[in-house]
Short mmCIF file of C-alpha atoms in Angstrom, two decimals:
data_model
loop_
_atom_site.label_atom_id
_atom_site.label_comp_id
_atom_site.label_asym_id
_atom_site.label_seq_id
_atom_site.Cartn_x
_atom_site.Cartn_y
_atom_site.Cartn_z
CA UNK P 1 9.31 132.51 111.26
CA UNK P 2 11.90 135.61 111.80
CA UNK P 3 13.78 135.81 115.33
CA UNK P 4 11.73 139.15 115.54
CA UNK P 5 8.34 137.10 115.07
CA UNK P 6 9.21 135.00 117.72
CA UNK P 7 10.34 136.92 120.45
CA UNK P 8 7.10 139.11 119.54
CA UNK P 9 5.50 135.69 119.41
CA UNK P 10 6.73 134.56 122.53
CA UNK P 11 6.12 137.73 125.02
CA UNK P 12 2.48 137.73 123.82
CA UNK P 13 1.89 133.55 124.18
CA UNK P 14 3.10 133.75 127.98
CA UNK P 15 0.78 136.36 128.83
CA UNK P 16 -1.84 134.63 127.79
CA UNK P 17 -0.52 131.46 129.45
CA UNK P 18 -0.27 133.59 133.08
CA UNK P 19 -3.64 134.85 132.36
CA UNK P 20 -5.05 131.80 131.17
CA UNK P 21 -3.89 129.14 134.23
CA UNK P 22 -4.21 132.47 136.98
CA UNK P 23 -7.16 133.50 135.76
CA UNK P 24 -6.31 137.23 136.09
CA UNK P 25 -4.63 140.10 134.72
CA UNK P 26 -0.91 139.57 134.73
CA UNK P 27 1.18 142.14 132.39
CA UNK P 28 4.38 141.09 130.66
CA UNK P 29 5.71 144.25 129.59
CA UNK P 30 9.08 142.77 127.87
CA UNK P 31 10.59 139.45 127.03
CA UNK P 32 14.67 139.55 125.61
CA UNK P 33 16.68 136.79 124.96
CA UNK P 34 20.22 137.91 125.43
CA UNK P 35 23.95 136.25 125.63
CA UNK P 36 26.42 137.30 128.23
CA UNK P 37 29.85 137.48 128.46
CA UNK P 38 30.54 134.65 130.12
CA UNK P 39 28.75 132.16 128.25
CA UNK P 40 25.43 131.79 129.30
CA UNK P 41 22.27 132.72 126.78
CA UNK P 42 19.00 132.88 128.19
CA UNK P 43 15.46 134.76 128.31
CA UNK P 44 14.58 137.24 130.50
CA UNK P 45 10.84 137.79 131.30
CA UNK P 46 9.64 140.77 132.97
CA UNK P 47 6.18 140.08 134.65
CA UNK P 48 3.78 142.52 136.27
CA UNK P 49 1.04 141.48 138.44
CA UNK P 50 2.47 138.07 139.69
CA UNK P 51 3.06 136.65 143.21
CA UNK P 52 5.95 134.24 144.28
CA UNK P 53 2.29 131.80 145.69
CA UNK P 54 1.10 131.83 141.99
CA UNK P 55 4.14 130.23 140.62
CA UNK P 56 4.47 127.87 143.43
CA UNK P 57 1.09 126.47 142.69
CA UNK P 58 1.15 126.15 139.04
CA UNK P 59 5.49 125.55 139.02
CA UNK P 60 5.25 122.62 136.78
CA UNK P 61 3.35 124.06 134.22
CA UNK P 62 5.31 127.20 134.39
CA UNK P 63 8.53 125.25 134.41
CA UNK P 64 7.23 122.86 131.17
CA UNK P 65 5.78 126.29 129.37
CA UNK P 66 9.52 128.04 129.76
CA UNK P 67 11.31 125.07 128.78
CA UNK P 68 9.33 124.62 125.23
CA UNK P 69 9.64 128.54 124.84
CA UNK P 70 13.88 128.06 125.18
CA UNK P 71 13.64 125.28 122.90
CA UNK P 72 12.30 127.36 120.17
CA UNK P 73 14.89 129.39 120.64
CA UNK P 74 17.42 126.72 120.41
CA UNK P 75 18.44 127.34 124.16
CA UNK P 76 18.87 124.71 126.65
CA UNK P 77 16.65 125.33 130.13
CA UNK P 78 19.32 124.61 132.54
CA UNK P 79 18.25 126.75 135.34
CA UNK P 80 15.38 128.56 135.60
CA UNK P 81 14.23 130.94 138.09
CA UNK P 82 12.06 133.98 139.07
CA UNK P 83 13.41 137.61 140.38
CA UNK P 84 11.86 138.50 143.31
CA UNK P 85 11.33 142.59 145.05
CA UNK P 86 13.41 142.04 147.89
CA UNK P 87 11.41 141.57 150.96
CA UNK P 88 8.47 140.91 149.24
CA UNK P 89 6.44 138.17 147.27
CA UNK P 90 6.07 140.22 144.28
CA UNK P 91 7.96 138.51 141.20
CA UNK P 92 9.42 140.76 139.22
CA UNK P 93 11.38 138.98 136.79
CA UNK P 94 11.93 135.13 135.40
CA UNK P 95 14.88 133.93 133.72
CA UNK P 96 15.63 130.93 131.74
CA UNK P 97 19.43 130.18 131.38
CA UNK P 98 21.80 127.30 129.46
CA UNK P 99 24.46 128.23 131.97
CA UNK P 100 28.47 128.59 131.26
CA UNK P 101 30.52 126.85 133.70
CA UNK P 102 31.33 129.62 136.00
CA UNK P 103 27.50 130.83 136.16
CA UNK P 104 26.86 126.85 137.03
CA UNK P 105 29.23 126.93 140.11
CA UNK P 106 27.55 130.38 141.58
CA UNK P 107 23.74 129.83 140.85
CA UNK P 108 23.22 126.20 141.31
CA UNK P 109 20.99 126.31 144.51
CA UNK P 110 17.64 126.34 145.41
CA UNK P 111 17.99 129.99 146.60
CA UNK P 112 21.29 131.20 145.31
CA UNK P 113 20.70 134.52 146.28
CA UNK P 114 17.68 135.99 148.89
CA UNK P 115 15.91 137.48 145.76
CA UNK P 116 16.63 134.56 143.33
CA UNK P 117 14.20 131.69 143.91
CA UNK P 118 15.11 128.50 141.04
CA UNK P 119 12.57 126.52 139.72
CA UNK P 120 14.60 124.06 137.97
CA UNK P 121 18.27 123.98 138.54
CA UNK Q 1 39.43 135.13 162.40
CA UNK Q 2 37.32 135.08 159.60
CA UNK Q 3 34.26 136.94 158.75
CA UNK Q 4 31.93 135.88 156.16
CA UNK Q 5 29.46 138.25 154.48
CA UNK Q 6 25.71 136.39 154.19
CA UNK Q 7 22.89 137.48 152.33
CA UNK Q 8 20.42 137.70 155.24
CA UNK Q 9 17.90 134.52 154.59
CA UNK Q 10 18.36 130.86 156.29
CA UNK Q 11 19.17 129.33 153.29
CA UNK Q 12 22.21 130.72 152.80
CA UNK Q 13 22.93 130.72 156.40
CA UNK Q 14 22.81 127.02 156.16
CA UNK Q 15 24.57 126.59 153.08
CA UNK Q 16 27.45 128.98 154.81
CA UNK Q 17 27.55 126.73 158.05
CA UNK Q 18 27.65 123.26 156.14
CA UNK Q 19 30.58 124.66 154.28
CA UNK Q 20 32.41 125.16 157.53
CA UNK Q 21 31.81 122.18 158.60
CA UNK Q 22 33.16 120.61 155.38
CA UNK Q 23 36.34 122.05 155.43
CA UNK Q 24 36.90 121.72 158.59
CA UNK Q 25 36.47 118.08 157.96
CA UNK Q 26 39.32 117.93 155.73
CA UNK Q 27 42.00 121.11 156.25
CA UNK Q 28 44.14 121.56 159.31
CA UNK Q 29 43.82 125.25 159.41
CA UNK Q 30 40.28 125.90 159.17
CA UNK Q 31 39.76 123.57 162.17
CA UNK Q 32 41.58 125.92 164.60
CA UNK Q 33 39.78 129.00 162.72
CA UNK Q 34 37.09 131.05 164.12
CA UNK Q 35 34.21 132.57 162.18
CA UNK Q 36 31.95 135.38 162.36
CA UNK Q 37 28.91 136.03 159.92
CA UNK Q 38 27.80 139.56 158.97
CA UNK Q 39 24.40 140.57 157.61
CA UNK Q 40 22.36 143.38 156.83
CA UNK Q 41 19.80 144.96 158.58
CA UNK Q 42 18.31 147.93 156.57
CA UNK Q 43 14.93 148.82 158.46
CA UNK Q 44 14.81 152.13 158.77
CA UNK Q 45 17.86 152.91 159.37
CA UNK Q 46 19.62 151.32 156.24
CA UNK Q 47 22.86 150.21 155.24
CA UNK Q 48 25.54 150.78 153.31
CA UNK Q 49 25.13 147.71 150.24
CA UNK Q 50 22.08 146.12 148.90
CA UNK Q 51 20.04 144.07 150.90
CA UNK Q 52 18.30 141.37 149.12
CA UNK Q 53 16.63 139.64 152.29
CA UNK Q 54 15.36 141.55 155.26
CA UNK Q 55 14.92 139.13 157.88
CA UNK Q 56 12.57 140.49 160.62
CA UNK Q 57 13.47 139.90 164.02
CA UNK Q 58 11.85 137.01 164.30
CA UNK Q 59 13.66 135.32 161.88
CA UNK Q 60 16.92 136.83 163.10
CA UNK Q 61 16.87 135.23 166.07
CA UNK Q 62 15.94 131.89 164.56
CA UNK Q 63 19.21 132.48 162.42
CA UNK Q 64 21.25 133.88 165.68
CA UNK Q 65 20.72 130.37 167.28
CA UNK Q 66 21.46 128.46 164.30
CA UNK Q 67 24.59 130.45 164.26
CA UNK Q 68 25.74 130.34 167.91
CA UNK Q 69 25.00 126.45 168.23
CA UNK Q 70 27.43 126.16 165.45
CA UNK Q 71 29.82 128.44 167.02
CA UNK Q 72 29.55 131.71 164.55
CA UNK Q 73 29.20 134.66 166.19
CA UNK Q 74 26.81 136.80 164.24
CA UNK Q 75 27.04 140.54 163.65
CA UNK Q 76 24.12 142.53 162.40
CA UNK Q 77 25.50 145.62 160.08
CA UNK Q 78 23.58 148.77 160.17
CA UNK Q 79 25.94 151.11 158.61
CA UNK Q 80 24.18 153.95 156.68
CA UNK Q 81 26.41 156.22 155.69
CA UNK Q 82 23.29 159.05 156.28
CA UNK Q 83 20.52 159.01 157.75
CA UNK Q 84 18.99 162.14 156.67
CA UNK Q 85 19.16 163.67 160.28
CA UNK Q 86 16.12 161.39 161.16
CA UNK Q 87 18.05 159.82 163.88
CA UNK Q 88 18.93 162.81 165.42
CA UNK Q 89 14.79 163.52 166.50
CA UNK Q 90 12.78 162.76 169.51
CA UNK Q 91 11.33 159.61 167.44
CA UNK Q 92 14.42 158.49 165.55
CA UNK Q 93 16.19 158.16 168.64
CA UNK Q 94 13.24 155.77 170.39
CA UNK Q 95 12.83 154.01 167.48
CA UNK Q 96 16.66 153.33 167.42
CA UNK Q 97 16.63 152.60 170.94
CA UNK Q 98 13.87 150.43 170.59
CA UNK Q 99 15.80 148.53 167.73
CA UNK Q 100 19.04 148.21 169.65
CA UNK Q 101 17.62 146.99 172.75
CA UNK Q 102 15.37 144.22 170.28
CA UNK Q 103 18.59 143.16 168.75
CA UNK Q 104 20.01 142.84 172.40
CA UNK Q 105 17.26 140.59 173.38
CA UNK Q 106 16.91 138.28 170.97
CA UNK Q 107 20.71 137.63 171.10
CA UNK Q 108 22.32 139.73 169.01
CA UNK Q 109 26.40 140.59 169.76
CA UNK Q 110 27.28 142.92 167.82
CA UNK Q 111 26.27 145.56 165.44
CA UNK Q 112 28.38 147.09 162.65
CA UNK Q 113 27.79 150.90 162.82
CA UNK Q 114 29.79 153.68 160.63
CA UNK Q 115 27.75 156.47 162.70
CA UNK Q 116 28.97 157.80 166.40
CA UNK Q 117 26.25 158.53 168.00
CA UNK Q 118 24.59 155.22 167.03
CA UNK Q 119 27.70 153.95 168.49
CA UNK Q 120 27.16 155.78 171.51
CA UNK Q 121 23.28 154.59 171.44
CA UNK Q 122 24.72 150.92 170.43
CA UNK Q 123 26.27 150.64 173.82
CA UNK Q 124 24.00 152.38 176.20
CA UNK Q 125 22.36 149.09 174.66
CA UNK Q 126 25.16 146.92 176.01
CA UNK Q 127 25.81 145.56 172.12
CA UNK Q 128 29.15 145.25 171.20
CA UNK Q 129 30.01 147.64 168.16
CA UNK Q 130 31.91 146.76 165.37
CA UNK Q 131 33.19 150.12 163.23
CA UNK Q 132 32.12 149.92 159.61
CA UNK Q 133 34.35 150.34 156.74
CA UNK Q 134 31.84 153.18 155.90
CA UNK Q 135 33.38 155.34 158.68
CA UNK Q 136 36.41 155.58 156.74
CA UNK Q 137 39.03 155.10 158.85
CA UNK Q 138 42.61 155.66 157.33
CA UNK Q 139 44.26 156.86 159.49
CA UNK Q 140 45.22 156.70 163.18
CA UNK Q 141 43.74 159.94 164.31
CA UNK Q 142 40.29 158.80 163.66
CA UNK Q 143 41.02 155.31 164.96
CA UNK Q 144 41.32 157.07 167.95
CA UNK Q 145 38.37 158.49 167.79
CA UNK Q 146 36.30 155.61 167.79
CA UNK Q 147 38.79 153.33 170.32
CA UNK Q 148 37.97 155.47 173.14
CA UNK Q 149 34.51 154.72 172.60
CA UNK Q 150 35.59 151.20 173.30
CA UNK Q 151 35.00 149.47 169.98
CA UNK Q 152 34.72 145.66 169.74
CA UNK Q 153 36.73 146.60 166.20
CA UNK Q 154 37.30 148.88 163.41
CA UNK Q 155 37.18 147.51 160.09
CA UNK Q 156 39.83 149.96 158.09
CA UNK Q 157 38.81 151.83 155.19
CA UNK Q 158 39.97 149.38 152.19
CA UNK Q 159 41.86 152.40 150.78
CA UNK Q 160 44.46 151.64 153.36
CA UNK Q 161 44.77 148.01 152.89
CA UNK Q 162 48.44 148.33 150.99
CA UNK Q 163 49.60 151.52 153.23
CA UNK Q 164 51.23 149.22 155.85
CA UNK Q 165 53.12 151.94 157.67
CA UNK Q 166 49.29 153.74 158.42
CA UNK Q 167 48.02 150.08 159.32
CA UNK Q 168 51.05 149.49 161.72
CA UNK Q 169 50.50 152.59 163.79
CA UNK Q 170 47.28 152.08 164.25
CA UNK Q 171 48.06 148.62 165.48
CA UNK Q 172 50.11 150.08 167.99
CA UNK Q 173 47.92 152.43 169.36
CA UNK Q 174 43.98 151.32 169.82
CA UNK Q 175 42.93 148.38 172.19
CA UNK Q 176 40.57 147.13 169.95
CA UNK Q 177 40.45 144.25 167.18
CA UNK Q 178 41.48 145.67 163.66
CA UNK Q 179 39.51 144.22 160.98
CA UNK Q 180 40.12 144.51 156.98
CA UNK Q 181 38.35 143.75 153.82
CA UNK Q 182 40.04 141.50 151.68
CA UNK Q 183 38.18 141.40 148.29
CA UNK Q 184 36.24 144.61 148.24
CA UNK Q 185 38.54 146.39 145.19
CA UNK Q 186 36.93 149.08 145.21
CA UNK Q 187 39.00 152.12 143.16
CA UNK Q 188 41.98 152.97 145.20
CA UNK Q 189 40.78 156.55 147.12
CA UNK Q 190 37.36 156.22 145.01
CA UNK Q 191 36.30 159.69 144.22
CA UNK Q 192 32.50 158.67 144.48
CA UNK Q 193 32.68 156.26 147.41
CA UNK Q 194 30.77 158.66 149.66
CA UNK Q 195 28.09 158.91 147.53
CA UNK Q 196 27.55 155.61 146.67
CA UNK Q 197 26.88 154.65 150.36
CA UNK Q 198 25.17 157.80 151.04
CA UNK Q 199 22.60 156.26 147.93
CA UNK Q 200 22.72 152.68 148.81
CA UNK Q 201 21.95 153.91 152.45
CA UNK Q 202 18.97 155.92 151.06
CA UNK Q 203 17.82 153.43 148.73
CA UNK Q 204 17.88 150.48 151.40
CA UNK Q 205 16.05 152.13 154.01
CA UNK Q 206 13.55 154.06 151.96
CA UNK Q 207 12.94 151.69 148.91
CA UNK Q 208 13.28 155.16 146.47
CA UNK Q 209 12.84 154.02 142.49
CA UNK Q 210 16.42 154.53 141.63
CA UNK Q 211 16.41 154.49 137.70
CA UNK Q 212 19.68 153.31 137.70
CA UNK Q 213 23.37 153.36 139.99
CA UNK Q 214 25.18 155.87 138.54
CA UNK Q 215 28.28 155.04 140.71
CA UNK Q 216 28.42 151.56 139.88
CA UNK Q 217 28.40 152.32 136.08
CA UNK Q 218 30.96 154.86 136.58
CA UNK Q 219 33.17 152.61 137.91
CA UNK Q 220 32.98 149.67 135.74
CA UNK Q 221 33.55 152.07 132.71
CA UNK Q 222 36.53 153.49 134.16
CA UNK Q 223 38.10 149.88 134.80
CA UNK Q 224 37.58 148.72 131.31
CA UNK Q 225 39.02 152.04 130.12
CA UNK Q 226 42.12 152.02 132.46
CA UNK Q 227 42.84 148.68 133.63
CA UNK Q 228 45.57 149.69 135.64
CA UNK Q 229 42.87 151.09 138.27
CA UNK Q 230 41.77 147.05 138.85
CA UNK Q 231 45.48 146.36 139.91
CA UNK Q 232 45.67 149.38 142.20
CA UNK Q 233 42.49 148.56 143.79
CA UNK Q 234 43.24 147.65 147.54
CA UNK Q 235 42.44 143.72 147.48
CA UNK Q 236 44.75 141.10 149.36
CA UNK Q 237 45.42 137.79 147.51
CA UNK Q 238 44.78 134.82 149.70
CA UNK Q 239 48.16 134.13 149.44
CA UNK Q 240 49.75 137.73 150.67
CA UNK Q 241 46.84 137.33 154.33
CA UNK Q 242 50.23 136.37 156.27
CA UNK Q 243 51.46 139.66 155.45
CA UNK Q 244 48.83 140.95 157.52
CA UNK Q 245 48.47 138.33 160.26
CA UNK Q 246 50.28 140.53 163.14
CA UNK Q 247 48.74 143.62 162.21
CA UNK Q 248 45.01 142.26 161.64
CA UNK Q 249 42.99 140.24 164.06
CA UNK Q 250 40.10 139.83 161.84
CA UNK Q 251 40.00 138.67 157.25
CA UNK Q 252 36.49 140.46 156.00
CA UNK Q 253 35.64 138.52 153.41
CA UNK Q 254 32.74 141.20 151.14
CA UNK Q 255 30.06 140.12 149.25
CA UNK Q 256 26.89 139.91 150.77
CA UNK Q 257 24.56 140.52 147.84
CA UNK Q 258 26.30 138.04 145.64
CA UNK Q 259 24.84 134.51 144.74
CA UNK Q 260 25.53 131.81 147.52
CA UNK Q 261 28.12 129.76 145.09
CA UNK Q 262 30.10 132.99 144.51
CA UNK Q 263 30.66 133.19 148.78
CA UNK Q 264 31.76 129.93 148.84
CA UNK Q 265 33.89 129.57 146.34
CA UNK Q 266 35.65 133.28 148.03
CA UNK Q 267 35.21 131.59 151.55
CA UNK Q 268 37.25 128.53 150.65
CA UNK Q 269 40.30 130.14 148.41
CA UNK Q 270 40.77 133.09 151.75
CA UNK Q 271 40.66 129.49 153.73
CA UNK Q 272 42.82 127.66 151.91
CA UNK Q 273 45.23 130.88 151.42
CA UNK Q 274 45.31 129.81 147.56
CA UNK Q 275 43.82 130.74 144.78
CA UNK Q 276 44.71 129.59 141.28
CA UNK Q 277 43.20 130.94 138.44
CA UNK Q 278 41.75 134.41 137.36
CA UNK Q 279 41.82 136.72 140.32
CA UNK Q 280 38.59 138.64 139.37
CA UNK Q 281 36.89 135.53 140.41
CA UNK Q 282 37.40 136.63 143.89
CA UNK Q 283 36.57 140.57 143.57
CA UNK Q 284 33.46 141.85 144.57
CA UNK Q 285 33.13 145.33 143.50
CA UNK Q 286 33.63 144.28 140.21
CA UNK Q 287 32.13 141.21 140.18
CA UNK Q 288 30.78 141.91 136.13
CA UNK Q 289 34.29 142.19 135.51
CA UNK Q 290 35.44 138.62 136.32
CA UNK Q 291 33.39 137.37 132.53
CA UNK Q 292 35.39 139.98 130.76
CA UNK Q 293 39.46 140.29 132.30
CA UNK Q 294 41.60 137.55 133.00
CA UNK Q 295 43.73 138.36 136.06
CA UNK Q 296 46.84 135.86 136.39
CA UNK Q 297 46.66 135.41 140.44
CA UNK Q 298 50.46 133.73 139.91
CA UNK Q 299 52.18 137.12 138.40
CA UNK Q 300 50.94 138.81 141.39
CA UNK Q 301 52.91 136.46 143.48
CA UNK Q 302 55.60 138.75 144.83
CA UNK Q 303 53.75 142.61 144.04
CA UNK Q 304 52.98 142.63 147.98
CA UNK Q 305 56.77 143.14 148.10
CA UNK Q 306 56.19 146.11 146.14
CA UNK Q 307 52.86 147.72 147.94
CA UNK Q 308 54.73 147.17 151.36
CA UNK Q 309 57.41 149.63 151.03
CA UNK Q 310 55.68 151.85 148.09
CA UNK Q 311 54.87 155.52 148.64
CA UNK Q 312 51.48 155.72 146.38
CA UNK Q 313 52.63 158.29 144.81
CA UNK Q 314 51.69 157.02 141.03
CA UNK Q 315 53.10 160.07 138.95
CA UNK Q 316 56.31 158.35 139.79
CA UNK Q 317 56.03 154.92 139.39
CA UNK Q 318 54.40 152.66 136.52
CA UNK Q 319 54.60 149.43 138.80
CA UNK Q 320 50.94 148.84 138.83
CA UNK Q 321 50.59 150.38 135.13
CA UNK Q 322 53.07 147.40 133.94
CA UNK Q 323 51.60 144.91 136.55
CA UNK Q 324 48.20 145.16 134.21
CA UNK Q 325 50.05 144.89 131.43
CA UNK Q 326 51.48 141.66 132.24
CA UNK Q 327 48.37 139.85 134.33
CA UNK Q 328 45.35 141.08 133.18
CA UNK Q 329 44.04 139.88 129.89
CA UNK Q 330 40.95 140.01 128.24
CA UNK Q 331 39.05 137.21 128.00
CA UNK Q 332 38.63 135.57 124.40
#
């Protein structure tokens, strides 16, 4: 399968999975997997229609789902977390990150930042 | 003094205060230090950076007695750079009242304000008011200004950090604590700084869909275009802070909508006066910046010598120019 295939692949599987174990509409309008500067390679999810309580009930399977999808993209799941609106329980983005060393140092917390929530780190 | 920027939920409170208490453990210094912790507090009236957590007052208070029983005094920073005349009606002015007077009860010190007449309101409120760097203060004039109103501090417009002779009279001539950022770098005299707080302070308070920050895109272009603007930029090495020790009563350390490990890792090098490595590690502004440039803390060592007695005027001089040469490097 082409990288294109798979990110296409990809975006359209974890919909389904968000609709499929919520049991309603949640949109995922784009999914990139990207390399910084510094090191780090991840995937970037942007969801639509999810709530911080969703992915606290149904965190294992979420965590287990993102970690297959970074294998297939030969990326290790070091840290993964969601993006939340600030002052709200709306998640706006999750991330999946093999971290560099620097990244490691700054982002290794339960809460690294108010809007950052990790799931596996 | 110290005063450490945090992001606004317990978490990081309590990551911030076991910190302290670690060091203090261990260094000889930070044991006769004192600490303050700043946060944001955008409702309604907004402030000047992004605020990733807005506690409500609840909360705050919660936080305010974690902070005091581990002897931090806590300072709550609403410094909007505008508030779109709104606080200048019949029900702005209630509404700020009523917010001062909240913050008053449930413990609060001290409030970081850039705007007079919320100074003014600030103490009618019997809160202790701390001068944002977002009033701009550069020179002693307008230090002045804000002294008679019987300031707890000012905290110096960062533009000034390097213009000792400006610091020193001001030193000289208000009663109140001077306070200065240490690791803002911001551009030296930014030509955009006014707007950028006049949008954060917008943005903040309102929650308006920005498409994107203009400002901050500007200026990370014009760094990686002229790198010589990253060594003008008005930070202070841990290592040049006893430079400023009889001028400045309070080391503002910036950052507080950066990830938890980045404050700590700034916290402890200002601490331990000492940083080794790549200086960008420290910056805030251009925190992006610290992946791409390398910049050699150890050439630096003795350019404070330089920025003491220098007359900024940069038509004249390539110090800085050939100071980027030498230290800053871009990463491989």
């Amino acid at each position: 399968m082409s990288i294109k295939e798979k990110i296409l692949e990809g975006r359209e599987d974890i919909e389904k999975f968000f609709i499929k174990i919520i049991g309603r509409e949640i949109f995922v309008p784009e999914l990139d997997v990207f390399s910084s500067r510094c090191g780090c390679v991840g995937i970037m999810i942007t969801v639509r229609g999810l709530f911080t309580d969703d992915v606290e009930i149904f965190q294992k399977q979420l965590v287990k789902k993102l970690e297959d999808l970074a294998k297939s993209f030969d990326i290790n799941a070091d840290w993964i977390f969601i993006r939340t609106l600030p002052g709200s329980d709306d998640v706006i983005n999750i991330g999946v990150r093999e971290l560099c060393n620097l990244c490691k140092e700054e982002y290794s917390y339960k809460k690294p930042r108010p809007d950052l929530i990790s799931l596996k780190f | 003094m110290f005063s450490i920027p945090h992001p606004g939920d317990f978490e990081s409170l309590k990551v911030i205060v076991n910190e302290i208490k670690k060091i203090k453990k261990y260094d000889k210094r930070a044991r006769k230090e004192r600490f303050e912790i700043y946060l944001g507090f955008s409702e309604f009236i907004g402030t000047g950076r992004a605020t990733l957590h807005k506690p409500n007052f609840e909360e705050l208070e919660e936080q305010i007695r974690y902070a005091k029983k581990n002897n931090l005094r806590m300072e709550v920073v609403i410094n909007a750079s505008c508030l779109g005349g709104t606080h200048l009606t019949a029900n702005g002015i209630s509404y700020i009242n009523w917010i001062f007077n909240q913050l008053k009860n449930i413990g609060v010190e001290c409030v970081a304000l850039s705007d007079p007449y919320l100074v003014d309101l600030a103490k009618n409120n019997d809160l202790d008011v701390n001068v944002s760097c977002i009033a701009l203060v550069d020179c002693l004039d307008k230090a002045l200004f804000w002294d008679e109103k019987e300031v707890y501090a000012i905290t110096l417009d960062s533009s000034i950090n390097r213009h000792f002779d400006i610091i020193q009279e001001i030193k000289d001539n208000v009663n109140c604590k001077l306070k200065i950022l240490v690791n803002e770098a911001c551009l030296y005299k930014c030509p955009m700084r006014t707007q950028h707080f006049n949008f954060f302070s917008h943005a903040n308070a309102q929650n308006i869909p920005a498409l994107d920050d203009y400002y901050y895109n500007k200026c990370i272009n014009l760094r990686i275009k002229n790198k010589e603007l990253i060594i003008k930029s008005p930070f202070i090495r841990p290592e040049d802070l006893a430079h400023y020790e009889k001028m400045i009563d309070i080391f503002k350390i910036s950052g507080r909508s950066h990830p938890i490990g980045w404050i700590k890792r700034v916290l402890l090098a200002y601490l331990k006066r000492k940083w080794d490595g790549n200086l960008m590690e420290l910056l805030d502004c251009p925190r992006e910046l610290q992946h791409f440039f390398y910049l050699d803390n150890k050439i630096l060592n003795s350019a404070i010598k330089k920025w003491k007695t220098c007359n900024k005027r940069c038509s004249g001089c390539n110090f800085c120019k050939d100071l980027a040469e030498k230290a800053l490097k871009v990463k491989n």
